[in-house]
Each structure stands twice: as structure tokens, then as C-alpha cells.
Coordinates of C-alpha atoms in Angstrom, one line a residue:
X1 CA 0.0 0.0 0.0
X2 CA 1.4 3.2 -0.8
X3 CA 1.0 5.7 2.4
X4 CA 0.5 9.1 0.3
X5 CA 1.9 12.5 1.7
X6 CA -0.3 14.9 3.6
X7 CA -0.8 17.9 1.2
X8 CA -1.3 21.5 2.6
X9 CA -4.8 21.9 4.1
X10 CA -7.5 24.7 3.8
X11 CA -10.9 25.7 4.5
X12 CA -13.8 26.6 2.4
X13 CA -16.7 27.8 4.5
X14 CA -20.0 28.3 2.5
X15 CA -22.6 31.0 3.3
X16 CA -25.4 30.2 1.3
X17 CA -27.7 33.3 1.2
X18 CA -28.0 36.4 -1.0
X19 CA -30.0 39.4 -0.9
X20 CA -31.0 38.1 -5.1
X21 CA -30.5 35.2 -6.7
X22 CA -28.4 36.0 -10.2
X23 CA -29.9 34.5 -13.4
X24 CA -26.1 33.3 -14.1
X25 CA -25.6 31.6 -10.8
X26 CA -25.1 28.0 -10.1
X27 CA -24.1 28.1 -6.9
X28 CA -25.8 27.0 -3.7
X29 CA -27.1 29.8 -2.8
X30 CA -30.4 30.9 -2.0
X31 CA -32.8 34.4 -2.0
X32 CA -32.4 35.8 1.9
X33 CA -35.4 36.4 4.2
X34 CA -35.7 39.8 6.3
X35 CA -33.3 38.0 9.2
X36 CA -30.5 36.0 8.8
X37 CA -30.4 32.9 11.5
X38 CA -26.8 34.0 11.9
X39 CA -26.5 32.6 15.2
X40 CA -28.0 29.5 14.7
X41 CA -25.9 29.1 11.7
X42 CA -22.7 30.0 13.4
X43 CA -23.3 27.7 15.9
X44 CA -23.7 24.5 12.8
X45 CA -20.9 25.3 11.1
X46 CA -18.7 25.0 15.0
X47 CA -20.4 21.6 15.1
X48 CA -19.5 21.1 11.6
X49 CA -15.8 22.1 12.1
X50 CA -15.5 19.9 15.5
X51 CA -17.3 16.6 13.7
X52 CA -14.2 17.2 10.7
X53 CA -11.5 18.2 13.1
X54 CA -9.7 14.6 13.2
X55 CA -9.2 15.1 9.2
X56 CA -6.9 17.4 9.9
X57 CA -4.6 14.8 11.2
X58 CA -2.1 17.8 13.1
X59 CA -1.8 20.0 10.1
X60 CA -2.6 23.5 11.1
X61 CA -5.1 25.6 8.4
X62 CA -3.1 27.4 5.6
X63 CA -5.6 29.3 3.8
X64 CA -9.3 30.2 4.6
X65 CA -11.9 31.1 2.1
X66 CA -15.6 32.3 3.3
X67 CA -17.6 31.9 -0.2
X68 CA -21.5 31.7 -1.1
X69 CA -23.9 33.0 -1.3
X70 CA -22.6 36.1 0.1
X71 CA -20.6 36.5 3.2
X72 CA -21.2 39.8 3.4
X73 CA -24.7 39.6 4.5
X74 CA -23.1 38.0 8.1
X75 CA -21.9 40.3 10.6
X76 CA -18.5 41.3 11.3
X77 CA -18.9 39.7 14.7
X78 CA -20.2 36.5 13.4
X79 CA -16.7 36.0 10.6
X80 CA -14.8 36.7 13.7
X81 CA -16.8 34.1 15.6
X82 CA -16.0 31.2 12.8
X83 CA -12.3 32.1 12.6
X84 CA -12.2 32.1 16.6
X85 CA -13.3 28.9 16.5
X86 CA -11.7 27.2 13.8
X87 CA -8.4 29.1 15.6
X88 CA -9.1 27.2 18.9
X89 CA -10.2 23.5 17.3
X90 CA -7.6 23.6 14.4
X91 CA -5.3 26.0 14.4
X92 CA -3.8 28.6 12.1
X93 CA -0.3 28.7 10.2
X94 CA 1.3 31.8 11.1
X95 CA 0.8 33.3 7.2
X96 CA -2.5 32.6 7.0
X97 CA -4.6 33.5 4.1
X98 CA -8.2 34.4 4.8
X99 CA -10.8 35.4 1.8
X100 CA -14.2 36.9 2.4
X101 CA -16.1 37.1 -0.7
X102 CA -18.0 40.8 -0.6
X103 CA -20.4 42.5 -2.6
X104 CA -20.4 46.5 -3.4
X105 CA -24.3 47.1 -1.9
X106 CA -24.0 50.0 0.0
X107 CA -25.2 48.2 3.3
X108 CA -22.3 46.1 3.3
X109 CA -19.4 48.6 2.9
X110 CA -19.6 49.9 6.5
X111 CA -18.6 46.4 7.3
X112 CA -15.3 45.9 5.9
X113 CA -13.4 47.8 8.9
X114 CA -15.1 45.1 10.8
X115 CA -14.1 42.0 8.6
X116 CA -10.1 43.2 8.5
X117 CA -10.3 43.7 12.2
X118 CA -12.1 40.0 12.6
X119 CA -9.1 38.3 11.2
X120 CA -10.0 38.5 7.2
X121 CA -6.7 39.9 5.2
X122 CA -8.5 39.4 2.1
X123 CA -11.2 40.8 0.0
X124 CA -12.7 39.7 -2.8
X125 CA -15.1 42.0 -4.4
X126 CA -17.9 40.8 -6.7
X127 CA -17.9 43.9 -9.3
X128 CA -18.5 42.1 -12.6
X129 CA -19.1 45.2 -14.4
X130 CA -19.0 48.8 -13.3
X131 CA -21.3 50.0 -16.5
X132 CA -25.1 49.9 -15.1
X133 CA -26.4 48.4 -17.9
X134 CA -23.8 45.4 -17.8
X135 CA -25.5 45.2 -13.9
X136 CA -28.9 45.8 -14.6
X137 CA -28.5 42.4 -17.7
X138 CA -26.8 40.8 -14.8
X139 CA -29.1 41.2 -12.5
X140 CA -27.0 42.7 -10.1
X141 CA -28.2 44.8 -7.1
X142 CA -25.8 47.1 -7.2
X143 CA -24.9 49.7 -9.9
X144 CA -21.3 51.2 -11.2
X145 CA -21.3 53.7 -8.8
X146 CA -21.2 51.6 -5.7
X147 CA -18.6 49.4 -7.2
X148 CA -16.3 52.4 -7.2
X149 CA -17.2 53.4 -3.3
X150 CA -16.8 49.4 -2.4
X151 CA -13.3 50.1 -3.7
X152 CA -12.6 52.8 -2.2
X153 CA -14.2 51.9 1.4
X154 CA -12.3 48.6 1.1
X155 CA -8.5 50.4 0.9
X156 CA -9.8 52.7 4.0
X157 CA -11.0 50.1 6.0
X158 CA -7.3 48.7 5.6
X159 CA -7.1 45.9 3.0
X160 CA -4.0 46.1 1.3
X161 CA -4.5 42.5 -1.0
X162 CA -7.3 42.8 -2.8
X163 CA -9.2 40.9 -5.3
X164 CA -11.5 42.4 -8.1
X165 CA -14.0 40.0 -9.9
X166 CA -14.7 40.7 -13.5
X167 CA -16.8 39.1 -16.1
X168 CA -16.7 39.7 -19.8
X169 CA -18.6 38.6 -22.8
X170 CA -21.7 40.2 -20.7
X171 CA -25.2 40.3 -22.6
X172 CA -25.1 43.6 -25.0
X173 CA -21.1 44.2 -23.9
X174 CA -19.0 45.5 -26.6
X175 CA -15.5 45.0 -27.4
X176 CA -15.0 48.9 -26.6
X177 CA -17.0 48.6 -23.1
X178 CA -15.3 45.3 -22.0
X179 CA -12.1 47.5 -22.5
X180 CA -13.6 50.3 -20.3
X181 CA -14.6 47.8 -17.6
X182 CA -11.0 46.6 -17.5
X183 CA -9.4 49.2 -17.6
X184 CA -11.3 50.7 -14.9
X185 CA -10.4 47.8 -12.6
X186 CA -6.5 48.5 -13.4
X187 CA -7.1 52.2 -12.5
X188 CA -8.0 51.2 -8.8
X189 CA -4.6 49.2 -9.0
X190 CA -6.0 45.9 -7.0
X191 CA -3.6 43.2 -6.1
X192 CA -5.8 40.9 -8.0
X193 CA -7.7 40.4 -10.9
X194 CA -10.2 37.8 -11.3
X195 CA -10.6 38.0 -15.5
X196 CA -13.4 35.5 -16.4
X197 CA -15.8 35.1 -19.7
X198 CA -19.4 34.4 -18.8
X199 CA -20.7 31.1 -19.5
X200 CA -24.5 30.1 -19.2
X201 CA -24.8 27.1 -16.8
X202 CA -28.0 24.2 -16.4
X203 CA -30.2 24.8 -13.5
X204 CA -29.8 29.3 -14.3
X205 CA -32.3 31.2 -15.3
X206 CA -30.4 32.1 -18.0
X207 CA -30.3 28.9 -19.1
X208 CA -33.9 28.3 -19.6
X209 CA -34.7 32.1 -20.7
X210 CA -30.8 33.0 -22.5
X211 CA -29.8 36.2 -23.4
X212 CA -27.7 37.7 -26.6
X213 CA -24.3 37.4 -26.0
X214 CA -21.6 39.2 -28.1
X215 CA -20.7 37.5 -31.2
X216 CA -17.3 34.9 -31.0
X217 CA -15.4 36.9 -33.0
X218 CA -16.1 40.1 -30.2
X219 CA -15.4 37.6 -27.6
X220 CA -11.8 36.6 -29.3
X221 CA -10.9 39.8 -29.3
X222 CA -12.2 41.4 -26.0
X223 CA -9.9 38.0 -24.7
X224 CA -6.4 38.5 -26.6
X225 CA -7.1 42.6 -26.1
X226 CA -7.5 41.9 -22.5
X227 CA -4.9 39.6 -21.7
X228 CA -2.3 42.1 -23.4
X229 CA -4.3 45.5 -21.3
X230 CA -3.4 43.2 -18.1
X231 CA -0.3 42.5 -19.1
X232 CA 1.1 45.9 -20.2
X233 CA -0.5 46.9 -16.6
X234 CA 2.0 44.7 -14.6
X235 CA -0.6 42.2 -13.8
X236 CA 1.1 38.3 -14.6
X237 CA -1.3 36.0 -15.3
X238 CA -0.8 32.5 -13.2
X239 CA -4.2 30.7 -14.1
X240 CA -6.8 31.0 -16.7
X241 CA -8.9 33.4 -15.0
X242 CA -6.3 34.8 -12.2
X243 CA -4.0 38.1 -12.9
X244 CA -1.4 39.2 -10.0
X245 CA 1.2 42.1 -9.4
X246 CA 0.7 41.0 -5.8
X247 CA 0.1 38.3 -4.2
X248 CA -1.6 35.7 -6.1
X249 CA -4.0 33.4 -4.5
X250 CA -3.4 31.1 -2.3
X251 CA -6.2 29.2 -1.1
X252 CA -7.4 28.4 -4.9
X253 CA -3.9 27.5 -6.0
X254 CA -3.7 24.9 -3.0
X255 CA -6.9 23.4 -5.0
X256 CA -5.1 24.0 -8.4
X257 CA -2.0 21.8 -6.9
X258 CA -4.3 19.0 -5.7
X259 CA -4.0 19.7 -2.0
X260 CA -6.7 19.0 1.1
X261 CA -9.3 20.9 2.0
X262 CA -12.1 20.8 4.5
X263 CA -15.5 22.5 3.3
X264 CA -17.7 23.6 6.3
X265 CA -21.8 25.1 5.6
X266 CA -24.9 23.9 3.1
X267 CA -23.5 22.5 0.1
X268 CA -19.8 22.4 0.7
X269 CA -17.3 20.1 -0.8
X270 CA -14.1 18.9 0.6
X271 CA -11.2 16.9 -0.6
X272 CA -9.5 15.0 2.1
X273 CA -6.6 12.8 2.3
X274 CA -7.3 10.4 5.0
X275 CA -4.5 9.1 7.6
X276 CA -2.0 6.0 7.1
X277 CA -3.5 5.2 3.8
X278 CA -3.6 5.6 0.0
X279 CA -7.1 6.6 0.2
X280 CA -8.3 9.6 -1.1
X281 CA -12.0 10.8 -0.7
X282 CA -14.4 13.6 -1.4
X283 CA -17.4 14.6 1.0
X284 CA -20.1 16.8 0.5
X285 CA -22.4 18.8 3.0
X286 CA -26.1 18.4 3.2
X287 CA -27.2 21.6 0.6
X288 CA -30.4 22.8 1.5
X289 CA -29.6 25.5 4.5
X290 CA -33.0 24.6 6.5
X291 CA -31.9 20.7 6.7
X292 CA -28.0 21.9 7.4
X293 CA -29.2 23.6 10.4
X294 CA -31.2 20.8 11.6
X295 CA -28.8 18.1 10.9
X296 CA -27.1 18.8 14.3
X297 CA -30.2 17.5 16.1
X298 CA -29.8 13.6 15.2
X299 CA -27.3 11.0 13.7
X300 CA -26.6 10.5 10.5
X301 CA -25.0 8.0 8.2
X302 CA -21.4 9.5 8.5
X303 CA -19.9 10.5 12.1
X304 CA -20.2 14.0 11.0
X305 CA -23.9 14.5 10.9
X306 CA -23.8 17.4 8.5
X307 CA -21.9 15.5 5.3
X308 CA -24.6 14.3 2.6
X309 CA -22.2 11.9 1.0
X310 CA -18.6 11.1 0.5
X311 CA -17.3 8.9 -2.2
X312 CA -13.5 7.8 -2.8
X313 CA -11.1 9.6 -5.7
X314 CA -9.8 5.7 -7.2
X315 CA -6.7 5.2 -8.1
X316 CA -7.5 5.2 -11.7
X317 CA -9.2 8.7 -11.6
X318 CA -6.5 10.3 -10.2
X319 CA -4.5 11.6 -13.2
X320 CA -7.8 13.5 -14.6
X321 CA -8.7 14.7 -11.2
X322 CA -5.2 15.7 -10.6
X323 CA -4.6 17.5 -14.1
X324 CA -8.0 19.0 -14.6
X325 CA -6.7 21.6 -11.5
X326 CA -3.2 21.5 -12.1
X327 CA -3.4 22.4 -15.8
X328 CA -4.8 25.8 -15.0
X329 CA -1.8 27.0 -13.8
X330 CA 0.1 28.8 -16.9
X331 CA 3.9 27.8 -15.0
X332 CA 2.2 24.3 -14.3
X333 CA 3.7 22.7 -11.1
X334 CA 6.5 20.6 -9.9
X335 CA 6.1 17.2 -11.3
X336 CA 7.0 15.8 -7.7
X337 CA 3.6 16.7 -6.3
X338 CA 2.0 14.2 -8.6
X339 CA 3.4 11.2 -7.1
X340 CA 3.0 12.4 -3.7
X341 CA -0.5 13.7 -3.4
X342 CA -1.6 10.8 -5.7
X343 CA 0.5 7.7 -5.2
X344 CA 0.8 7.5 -8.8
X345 CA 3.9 7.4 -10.8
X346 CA 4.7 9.8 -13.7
X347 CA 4.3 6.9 -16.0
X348 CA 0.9 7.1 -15.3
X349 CA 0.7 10.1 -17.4
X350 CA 1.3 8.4 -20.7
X351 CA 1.6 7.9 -23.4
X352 CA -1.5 11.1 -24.0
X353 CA 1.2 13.2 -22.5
X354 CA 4.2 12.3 -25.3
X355 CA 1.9 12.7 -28.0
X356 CA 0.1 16.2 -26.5
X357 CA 4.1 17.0 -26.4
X358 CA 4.8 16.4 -29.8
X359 CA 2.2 18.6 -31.1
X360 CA 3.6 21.2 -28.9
X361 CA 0.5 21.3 -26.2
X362 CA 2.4 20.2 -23.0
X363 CA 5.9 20.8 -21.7
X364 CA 8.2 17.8 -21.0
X365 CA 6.8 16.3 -18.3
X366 CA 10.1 16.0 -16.5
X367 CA 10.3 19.6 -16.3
X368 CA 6.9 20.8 -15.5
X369 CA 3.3 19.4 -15.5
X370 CA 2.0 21.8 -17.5
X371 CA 0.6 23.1 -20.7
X372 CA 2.5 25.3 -23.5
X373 CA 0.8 28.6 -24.5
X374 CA -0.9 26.8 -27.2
X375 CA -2.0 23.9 -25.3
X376 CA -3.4 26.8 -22.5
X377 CA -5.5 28.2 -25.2
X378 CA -6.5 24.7 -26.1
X379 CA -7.0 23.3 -22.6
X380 CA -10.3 21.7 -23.2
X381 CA -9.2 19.5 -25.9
X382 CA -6.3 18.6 -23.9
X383 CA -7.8 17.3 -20.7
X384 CA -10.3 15.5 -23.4
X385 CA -7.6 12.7 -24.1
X386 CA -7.8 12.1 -20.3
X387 CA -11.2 11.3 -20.2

């Protein structure tokens, strides 16, 4: 049996309401009443945390990232609650990285002096567009003037890495206002840029009812204009979506390089490594947030009440699962991690990978696992020979 190394560990913690559900979104979240049962739901995701502790297996928490939904709706009080807790039953590496995902409506700005002093050294701002009628298509709540204020009350209340999310390709966007939205987000000079094209997902309202998109040739070039406006800016992009000229990422590049996380609230995944073994396995928390918060109250099939299911990553599905993350990554990663996180060996790789090398898609897999700049572009069909 091969006894696999213990890869860093993180922690996704999922807060599942909004104050509107966005006809893009295929997330788990869900439309928020008047009041919030913050408490109550603080209190399940402390049971939640305590029933997963042992899976920690002495590695202290490397990165947090408090997703949805949208955090923002909980109190400052409440994020400094969680992390207090996770703190006390886990433990924190001295760097840690901790992400709260944060919208720009106006209610939620005066917040963000709360979230930095609660612990949180990390804001990601859900912008998307800062042109209104980009929002209003969207379905966003907020409009392009709050997006600058979020901005600006973000870098006052403290925040010195910072993450913008952006969409292109929006319904009725033109090349010339996906430029405008961009460069916008390089004016306010974040650490991060999230760059990402829409795409229309199953179970969205845009799915059943879709809108007009721009035309593939308008999408072509808002992408190659894009990358070089990010470029040119100083901003290196690491991932297909991710640009830095700070720091980059860390909790998703800890999922990019196949390592362990825990994933805490209604709906959350986790991928675990489980102790003495060669066992790999992925669990997944009871979705709907009425039956989360009830599942404390009685035994389930798992010894954590809360998990819905849990199924094992086989041997055999490793390689995909491994290279459908770690393919992202334009530098690719150390071939090294491969064998250890998997308890595969290179080998296993081929022979797709000599003959995606030949036609000049991958770099040498004893150099890097990773993809040239034309098998990047191509990524799609690349993984496809894995399936």
C-alpha cells in the first residue's frame, strides 16, 4: 500500500444566502429572508468544524476562504466568531490567508473595517461590471457607482490585498465597453484580478430564458485585447482566469495543486486525504440550509452529521482529477507533487502526454506538469484525451 503525503490543508466555509439570486448563478445559494439565523448558523458550522476536526490529522489551516452566497450579508462579529473557533479546534499557520467574498451594496461597505479587524486579510469584491447596464442584464443589485465606493471603502477600512472579480462577454457588452470595464479595474490598482468570460450554466435562469451574448469573433478579441491591457498593466497571469502584481491566490492554488481541503456550511465540498492510507476521498455537505441547520439534532450516516455523501477519488481517476486543477496554472507545477498527493507514478501520465508533447500542447513532463501557450489556449481538448 502506498501511504500518500499529507498535502497543505484549507478551508472553504460556504454561506449560502443572498439578498438576489443571479440569473447566471449555479451556486448554492439561496434568496435571503428579512433575518439572517446568523447565530444559529454560526453555531452549525462550530459543530460542523468539530465533527471534521480529526481530518486534519495535526496540520494547522493554511488558507481560509468564506464563499457563497454572500458573506457579506453576516456580521462582522459573526466571521470573527468562525475564525475564533476554527483558531481554537484547528489551528492557524502563522501566514495565513483568509478570503471573504464581498459585494459592493452600500449596506455592506460599512462592514469591511469590521471583517479586516475579525481576522480576514483578504477581499474579494464581486464587481463584474462597473457599467449599469452590464449590472442591470446581470441582475446585479448594485450599480457602477457603488462598485467604485466598495473600492474605495475597502483600501480605507485597511485591505492592502485585494481581489477584483470581473466578467466579460456580458449580454449587450462590446468590445470597446469590455475594455472600459478593465481598464477601470486597473485604475483602482488591486492586487488581483479575477478576468473570467461568462458562460450560461444548467439549472440558471439564463439557461432556460438565454440572453444575446456578443458574437465569437467580439469575444476573441475582447480575450487576446485583454490579456495584453493586463499584461502591459503589470498584472502576470498565473491561471486562466487569475492576474497578480501582488500576491496571487493562495487558497485556490492549493486546490489548483491537488491539495486538502475541508469544506464547512450547506453545500460544501471537501477533498481529504485520509490518515495512514492511500485513500483519497471527497465529502459533500447536506445543501439545502433549512436541513443543514437541523442536521445537528440527530445522527446520520457519516460520524459528522452534516456530510450528505462522501465517495473515494480511485486510483485510476487520479490523473484526470489531478490534471483537470493543475493544468490551470500557466507555470504548471512541480512534477514531484504528482506522485506524492496521488501515489501514482509519472508513468501514469502516458503515453497522452508524449503525444500532446509532440504537437507542442504540453511541456516535458520532466520539467513541469504543464501546458504550453498553445495547449493553454486549447486546454479543453487537452484534458479531453484524459477522459
Amino acid at each position: 500500500m502506498t501511504v500518500l503525503t499529507l498535502p497543505p490543508l484549507s478551508l472553504y466555509i460556504h454561506i449560502p444566502w443572498c439578498v438576489r439570486k443571479c440569473p447566471y448563478c449555479d451556486f448554492n445559494s439561496h434568496q435571503a429572508d428579512q433575518t439572517l439565523p446568523e447565530s444559529d448558523y454560526v453555531a452549525a458550522l462550530a459543530s460542523d468544524l468539530d465533527a471534521d476536526a480529526e481530518l486534519a490529522q495535526g496540520r494547522k489551516i493554511s488558507t481560509i476562504f468564506f464563499g457563497g452566497g454572500t458573506p457579506s450579508l453576516f456580521s462582522a462579529q459573526a466571521i470573527g466568531q468562525i475564525l475564533d473557533h476554527a483558531e481554537a479546534t484547528i489551528g492557524f499557520a502563522p501566514d495565513i490567508e483568509i478570503t471573504l467574498e464581498a459585494n459592493p451594496g452600500t449596506f455592506e461597505q460599512d462592514k469591511f473595517s469590521g471583517f479586516r479587524a475579525a481576522g480576514v486579510n483578504r477581499l474579494s469584491i464581486g464587481i463584474q461590471s462597473f457599467a449599469d447596464a452590464q449590472l442591470q442584464a446581470l441582475g446585479r443589485i448594485h450599480d457602477g457607482a457603488a462598485a467604485h465606493k466598495a473600492v474605495a471603502t475597502a483600501r480605507a477600512a485597511g485591505f492592502d490585498n485585494l481581489n477584483l472579480d470581473l466578467m466579460h462577454g456580458l449580454p449587450g457588452q462590446s468590445r470597446a465597453a469590455g475594455m472600459a470595464d478593465l481598464a477601470t479595474a486597473i485604475d483602482f490598482a488591486p492586487e488581483h484580478i479575477s478576468w473570467y468570460q461568462l458562460t450560461i450554466e444548467p439549472n440558471t435562469v439564463f439557461y432556460s430564458q438565454p440572453p444575446t451574448l456578443p458574437e465569437e469573433d467580439t469575444l476573441a478579441d475582447i480575450q487576446d485585447e485583454g490579456h495584453e491591457k493586463l499584461e502591459a498593466a503589470g498584472y502576470k497571469r498565473y491561471e486562466v482566469s487569475a492576474y497578480a502584481r501582488g500576491p496571487r491566490a493562495r487558497h485556490n492554488i492549493n486546490y489548483w495543486q491537488f491539495g486538502d481541503y475541508l469544506g464547512i456550511g450547506a453545500g460544501a465540498h471537501g477533498k481529504i486525504t485520509l490518515p495512514d492510507s492511500d485513500t483519497i476521498v471527497r465529502q459533500w455537505k447536506t445543501r439545502q440550509p433549512e436541513h443543514y441547520l437541523q442536521a445537528q439534532r440527530g445522527p446520520g450516516r457519516f460520524a459528522n452529521p452534516f456530510i450528505a455523501g462522501r465517495e473515494p477519488i480511485e486510483p485510476e481517476a487520479r490523473p484526470l482529477e489531478f490534471l483537470l486543477n493543475a493544468l490551470r496554472l500557466v507555470e504548471g507545477c512541480d512534477p514531484a507533487l504528482y506522485p506524492r498527493y496521488t501515489g501514482r507514478a509519472l508513468k501514469t501520465l502516458q503515453p497522452q502526454w508524449q503525444a500532446l508533447q509532440t504537437q507542442g500542447l504540453l511541456k516535458p513532463l520532466t520539467e513541469r506538469i504543464g501546458t504550453t501557450e498553445l495547449g493553454l489556449r486549447f486546454l479543453n481538448e487537452v484534458l479531453g484525451r484524459y477522459y
